[in-house]
Tab-separated table of C-alpha atoms and ligand atoms in Angstrom:
chain	number	residue	atom	x	y	z
A	11	UNK	CA	20.880	224.355	46.495
A	12	UNK	CA	22.795	223.509	49.672
A	13	UNK	CA	21.173	226.494	51.360
A	14	UNK	CA	17.772	225.079	50.508
A	15	UNK	CA	18.589	221.699	51.982
A	16	UNK	CA	19.997	223.283	55.108
A	17	UNK	CA	16.893	225.380	55.595
A	18	UNK	CA	14.644	222.398	55.018
A	19	UNK	CA	16.539	220.252	57.485
A	20	UNK	CA	16.189	223.006	60.022
A	21	UNK	CA	12.399	222.968	59.894
A	22	UNK	CA	11.639	219.290	59.466
A	23	UNK	CA	14.499	218.334	61.783
A	24	UNK	CA	12.972	220.282	64.653
A	25	UNK	CA	9.621	218.617	64.030
A	26	UNK	CA	11.098	215.127	64.092
A	27	UNK	CA	13.024	215.746	67.286
A	28	UNK	CA	10.048	217.124	69.132
A	29	UNK	CA	7.791	214.277	68.113
A	30	UNK	CA	10.346	211.509	68.649
A	31	UNK	CA	10.811	212.712	72.213
A	32	UNK	CA	7.115	212.387	72.841
A	33	UNK	CA	6.588	209.056	71.129
A	34	UNK	CA	9.538	207.182	72.723
A	35	UNK	CA	8.664	203.537	72.079
A	36	UNK	CA	4.870	203.797	72.096
A	37	UNK	CA	2.980	201.659	69.649
A	38	UNK	CA	1.817	204.322	67.251
A	39	UNK	CA	-1.374	204.229	65.260
A	40	UNK	CA	-1.172	204.582	61.472
A	41	UNK	CA	-2.420	208.146	61.618
A	42	UNK	CA	0.172	209.031	64.214
A	43	UNK	CA	2.854	207.391	62.091
A	44	UNK	CA	1.709	209.609	59.238
A	45	UNK	CA	2.177	212.598	61.444
A	46	UNK	CA	5.698	211.532	62.388
A	47	UNK	CA	6.612	210.853	58.782
A	48	UNK	CA	5.367	214.179	57.560
A	49	UNK	CA	7.179	215.879	60.403
A	50	UNK	CA	6.839	219.452	61.499
A	51	UNK	CA	4.522	220.614	58.744
A	52	UNK	CA	1.567	218.461	59.804
A	53	UNK	CA	2.222	219.110	63.472
A	54	UNK	CA	2.198	222.878	63.057
A	55	UNK	CA	-0.828	222.791	60.775
A	56	UNK	CA	-2.846	220.647	63.177
A	57	UNK	CA	-1.769	222.684	66.185
A	58	UNK	CA	-2.815	225.923	64.542
A	59	UNK	CA	-6.128	224.465	63.462
A	60	UNK	CA	-6.691	223.132	67.001
A	61	UNK	CA	-6.036	226.452	68.722
A	62	UNK	CA	-8.605	227.928	66.409
A	63	UNK	CA	-8.915	229.461	63.011
A	64	UNK	CA	-8.741	232.975	64.421
A	65	UNK	CA	-6.111	232.608	67.178
A	66	UNK	CA	-3.930	235.689	66.969
A	67	UNK	CA	-0.159	235.771	67.075
A	68	UNK	CA	1.432	238.035	69.639
A	69	UNK	CA	1.531	241.719	68.826
A	70	UNK	CA	4.282	243.947	70.220
A	71	UNK	CA	4.595	247.504	71.465
A	72	UNK	CA	6.240	250.377	69.584
A	73	UNK	CA	9.168	250.168	72.018
A	74	UNK	CA	9.838	246.586	70.960
A	75	UNK	CA	10.183	247.371	67.255
A	76	UNK	CA	13.531	246.432	65.701
A	77	UNK	CA	15.671	249.478	64.910
A	78	UNK	CA	16.665	247.788	61.654
A	79	UNK	CA	14.486	245.477	59.630
A	80	UNK	CA	16.701	243.928	56.974
A	81	UNK	CA	15.501	242.906	53.540
A	82	UNK	CA	15.844	239.372	52.266
A	83	UNK	CA	15.384	237.486	49.024
A	84	UNK	CA	14.688	239.670	46.032
A	85	UNK	CA	14.734	243.394	46.718
A	86	UNK	CA	13.071	244.586	43.520
A	87	UNK	CA	10.355	243.541	41.116
A	88	UNK	CA	11.582	242.623	37.667
A	89	UNK	CA	8.645	242.307	35.268
A	90	UNK	CA	7.883	245.024	32.685
A	91	UNK	CA	4.459	245.625	34.292
A	92	UNK	CA	5.982	246.146	37.762
A	93	UNK	CA	8.773	248.367	36.401
A	94	UNK	CA	6.268	250.495	34.485
A	95	UNK	CA	4.128	250.849	37.613
A	96	UNK	CA	7.177	251.730	39.735
A	97	UNK	CA	8.013	254.496	37.262
A	98	UNK	CA	4.659	256.133	38.076
A	99	UNK	CA	5.238	255.776	41.826
A	100	UNK	CA	2.772	252.867	41.601
A	101	UNK	CA	-0.054	255.248	40.611
A	102	UNK	CA	-0.677	252.969	37.602
A	103	UNK	CA	-0.284	249.715	39.506
A	104	UNK	CA	-3.348	247.497	39.833
A	105	UNK	CA	-3.867	244.310	41.786
A	106	UNK	CA	-5.708	241.726	39.709
A	107	UNK	CA	-7.988	239.369	41.647
A	108	UNK	CA	-9.237	236.466	39.586
A	109	UNK	CA	-9.752	232.724	39.384
A	110	UNK	CA	-12.586	231.091	41.329
A	111	UNK	CA	-14.441	234.305	42.226
A	112	UNK	CA	-17.887	235.564	41.235
A	113	UNK	CA	-16.645	239.071	40.448
A	114	UNK	CA	-13.060	239.296	39.168
A	115	UNK	CA	-11.740	242.792	39.802
A	116	UNK	CA	-8.722	245.078	39.735
A	117	UNK	CA	-7.852	247.400	42.609
A	118	UNK	CA	-5.421	250.304	42.511
A	119	UNK	CA	-3.500	251.396	45.609
A	120	UNK	CA	-6.020	254.151	46.332
A	121	UNK	CA	-8.863	251.639	46.287
A	122	UNK	CA	-6.983	249.343	48.692
A	123	UNK	CA	-6.161	252.278	50.988
A	124	UNK	CA	-9.834	253.280	51.014
A	125	UNK	CA	-10.834	249.900	52.457
A	126	UNK	CA	-10.787	249.257	56.226
A	127	UNK	CA	-7.171	249.106	57.378
A	128	UNK	CA	-5.336	247.185	60.072
A	129	UNK	CA	-1.998	247.977	61.715
A	130	UNK	CA	-0.067	245.322	63.646
A	131	UNK	CA	3.384	245.080	65.189
A	132	UNK	CA	4.571	241.517	64.772
A	133	UNK	CA	7.701	239.407	64.629
A	134	UNK	CA	8.889	238.165	61.271
A	135	UNK	CA	10.820	234.891	61.456
A	136	UNK	CA	12.980	233.895	58.509
A	137	UNK	CA	13.899	230.253	58.121
A	138	UNK	CA	17.509	231.357	57.647
A	139	UNK	CA	17.660	232.194	61.333
A	140	UNK	CA	16.917	235.887	61.790
A	141	UNK	CA	13.866	237.690	63.154
A	142	UNK	CA	12.707	241.289	63.226
A	143	UNK	CA	9.761	243.105	64.772
A	144	UNK	CA	8.051	245.549	62.461
A	145	UNK	CA	4.834	247.518	62.134
A	146	UNK	CA	2.654	246.646	59.169
A	147	UNK	CA	-0.330	248.544	57.820
A	148	UNK	CA	-2.612	247.236	55.147
A	149	UNK	CA	-5.998	245.945	54.167
A	150	UNK	CA	-7.146	242.610	55.580
A	151	UNK	CA	-7.202	240.079	52.769
A	152	UNK	CA	-10.746	239.203	53.897
A	153	UNK	CA	-11.892	242.705	52.863
A	154	UNK	CA	-10.595	242.172	49.355
A	155	UNK	CA	-12.073	238.676	49.140
A	156	UNK	CA	-15.464	239.997	50.301
A	157	UNK	CA	-15.487	242.289	47.269
A	158	UNK	CA	-14.915	239.506	44.738
A	159	UNK	CA	-16.950	236.710	46.404
A	160	UNK	CA	-14.969	233.460	46.289
A	161	UNK	CA	-16.785	230.514	44.735
A	162	UNK	CA	-17.519	227.552	47.040
A	163	UNK	CA	-14.822	225.415	45.410
A	164	UNK	CA	-12.030	227.951	46.010
A	165	UNK	CA	-9.541	226.303	48.401
A	166	UNK	CA	-6.341	228.329	48.053
A	167	UNK	CA	-5.288	231.913	47.468
A	168	UNK	CA	-2.251	232.176	45.195
A	169	UNK	CA	-0.056	235.304	45.161
A	170	UNK	CA	1.746	236.058	41.906
A	171	UNK	CA	4.783	238.264	42.368
A	172	UNK	CA	6.808	240.496	40.070
A	173	UNK	CA	10.287	239.225	40.942
A	174	UNK	CA	12.167	236.188	39.770
A	175	UNK	CA	15.042	233.903	40.612
A	176	UNK	CA	16.462	232.893	37.243
A	177	UNK	CA	13.472	232.270	35.011
A	178	UNK	CA	10.973	231.485	37.792
A	179	UNK	CA	8.622	234.134	39.101
A	180	UNK	CA	8.141	234.101	42.873
A	181	UNK	CA	4.738	232.935	44.008
A	182	UNK	CA	3.106	231.742	47.197
A	183	UNK	CA	-0.201	230.296	48.399
A	184	UNK	CA	-2.248	229.963	51.588
A	185	UNK	CA	-5.493	228.189	52.418
A	186	UNK	CA	-8.837	229.899	53.029
A	187	UNK	CA	-8.444	229.680	56.800
A	188	UNK	CA	-5.266	231.753	56.754
A	189	UNK	CA	-6.763	233.957	54.017
A	190	UNK	CA	-9.572	235.021	56.381
A	191	UNK	CA	-7.377	235.192	59.504
A	192	UNK	CA	-7.714	238.702	61.015
A	193	UNK	CA	-3.945	239.314	60.929
A	194	UNK	CA	-3.577	238.318	57.280
A	195	UNK	CA	-3.186	241.631	55.483
A	196	UNK	CA	-1.994	243.048	52.196
A	197	UNK	CA	0.487	245.577	53.572
A	198	UNK	CA	1.131	248.849	51.774
A	199	UNK	CA	2.774	250.466	54.802
A	200	UNK	CA	5.649	249.518	57.066
A	201	UNK	CA	6.916	251.307	60.184
A	202	UNK	CA	4.621	254.311	59.564
A	203	UNK	CA	5.833	254.917	55.992
A	204	UNK	CA	4.938	253.631	52.549
A	205	UNK	CA	6.196	250.094	52.006
A	206	UNK	CA	9.684	250.456	50.553
A	207	UNK	CA	10.691	248.677	47.366
A	208	UNK	CA	13.125	246.349	49.127
A	209	UNK	CA	10.298	245.129	51.357
A	210	UNK	CA	7.968	244.423	48.420
A	211	UNK	CA	6.262	247.597	47.180
A	212	UNK	CA	3.585	248.345	46.373
A	213	UNK	CA	2.030	245.534	48.474
A	214	UNK	CA	3.235	242.422	50.228
A	215	UNK	CA	1.456	239.729	52.165
A	216	UNK	CA	1.648	239.482	55.946
A	217	UNK	CA	0.560	236.018	57.024
A	218	UNK	CA	1.689	236.160	60.604
A	219	UNK	CA	1.366	232.537	61.693
A	220	UNK	CA	3.868	231.416	59.083
A	221	UNK	CA	7.554	231.856	58.273
A	222	UNK	CA	9.096	234.671	56.258
A	223	UNK	CA	9.060	233.049	52.846
A	224	UNK	CA	5.229	232.784	52.881
A	225	UNK	CA	5.039	236.591	53.126
A	226	UNK	CA	5.067	237.286	49.390
A	227	UNK	CA	6.444	240.652	48.250
A	228	UNK	CA	5.785	242.549	44.966
A	229	UNK	CA	2.274	241.123	44.534
A	230	UNK	CA	0.690	241.713	41.136
A	231	UNK	CA	-2.108	239.204	41.086
A	232	UNK	CA	-4.186	237.122	43.467
A	233	UNK	CA	-5.758	233.987	42.097
A	234	UNK	CA	-8.262	231.714	43.837
A	235	UNK	CA	-7.898	228.076	42.890
A	236	UNK	CA	-9.155	224.657	43.862
A	237	UNK	CA	-5.801	222.904	43.436
A	238	UNK	CA	-2.164	223.970	43.436
A	239	UNK	CA	-1.230	221.201	41.017
A	240	UNK	CA	-0.993	223.150	37.776
A	241	UNK	CA	0.863	226.139	39.223
A	242	UNK	CA	4.658	226.499	39.092
A	243	UNK	CA	6.173	223.205	40.230
A	244	UNK	CA	2.854	222.242	41.846
A	245	UNK	CA	3.915	222.562	45.501
A	246	UNK	CA	2.292	225.923	46.212
A	247	UNK	CA	5.248	228.288	46.185
A	248	UNK	CA	8.637	229.125	44.736
A	249	UNK	CA	10.527	227.728	47.736
A	250	UNK	CA	8.057	224.894	48.260
A	251	UNK	CA	8.879	223.732	44.730
A	252	UNK	CA	12.488	223.527	45.979
A	253	UNK	CA	11.762	221.529	49.122
A	254	UNK	CA	10.356	223.857	51.767
A	255	UNK	CA	7.180	223.012	53.681
A	256	UNK	CA	3.979	224.456	52.233
A	257	UNK	CA	2.568	225.046	55.714
A	258	UNK	CA	5.380	226.957	57.400
A	259	UNK	CA	3.735	227.339	60.797
A	260	UNK	CA	5.661	229.123	63.517
B	28	MTE	N1	8.280	238.088	46.040
B	28	MTE	C1	9.102	237.688	47.016
B	28	MTE	N2	8.613	237.564	48.252
B	28	MTE	C2	9.421	237.175	49.253
B	28	MTE	C3	10.784	236.842	49.025
B	28	MTE	C4	11.274	236.981	47.702
B	28	MTE	O1	12.466	236.748	47.408
B	28	MTE	N3	10.403	237.414	46.727
B	28	MTE	N4	11.576	236.400	50.077
B	28	MTE	C5	10.868	235.867	51.257
B	28	MTE	C6	11.715	235.683	52.428
B	28	MTE	S1	12.659	234.292	52.499
B	28	MTE	C7	11.651	236.530	53.487
B	28	MTE	S2	12.497	236.233	54.946
B	28	MTE	C8	10.892	237.777	53.407
B	28	MTE	C9	11.811	238.957	53.594
B	28	MTE	O2	11.071	240.137	53.678
B	28	MTE	P1	11.826	241.502	53.830
B	28	MTE	O3	12.668	241.712	52.586
B	28	MTE	O4	10.784	242.540	54.022
B	28	MTE	O5	12.735	241.365	55.035
B	28	MTE	O6	10.200	237.945	52.185
B	28	MTE	C10	9.698	236.757	51.636
B	28	MTE	N5	8.892	237.086	50.493
B	29	MO	MO1	13.147	234.077	54.688
């Protein structure tokens, strides 16, 4: 628990400091006060939306890749379905895509690999204070969404994972803007090899404008929803339910 609070203070603390420096004694409007009170989350969200829905994060060269990319959080799936799929080398694994879509579907790894692919070398920033530059290959989430046709009231994409802390399964969520961002991919490859189990095999999310914990590993199911209220603790992710920001903009 103390680790959670420390991490949270790190993010929101930075936001407060930055804004307080700018405000310095100005009479602030109610909306600006809102922004200050909500801290870094709102600031990062608004900044990203201002620079544009498709603004790309920096991509790096092969020479800049980290020699070691550590794992963090859970390093294996733990549900019977994931374990059974792992035992077939993920040949039997299927991604379920459901919720507010016209055509719910299931995609095996071969089907995902047959879709248009994207490779990007990006920097992963963990809220615990480490970063690593890695090469990710996968299918843009937009390609998958195009095949299931989201309904107009779909507002969030929820990622259901196969690992747990205690009794709680890991999950995450992003909005439709990040879902359609060109660098948002379902990665099945890392550093020119198949995605290793420790990094979230068979697929993990890369959502490059946000911190490490948003990048869900061991994905089993993608669900489109209108509200995050009924899911987990209602805050949009495993760590969000424990105090982290939902919008973890970098
Ligand atoms: N399913 C799942 N996804 C997860 C985690 C996790 O524990 N379970 N940890 C998150 C955190 S905090 C980080 S920093 C990254 C770590 O990814 P890596 O193991 O590839 O370094 O995965 C994120 N995604
Ligand atoms: Mo992290």
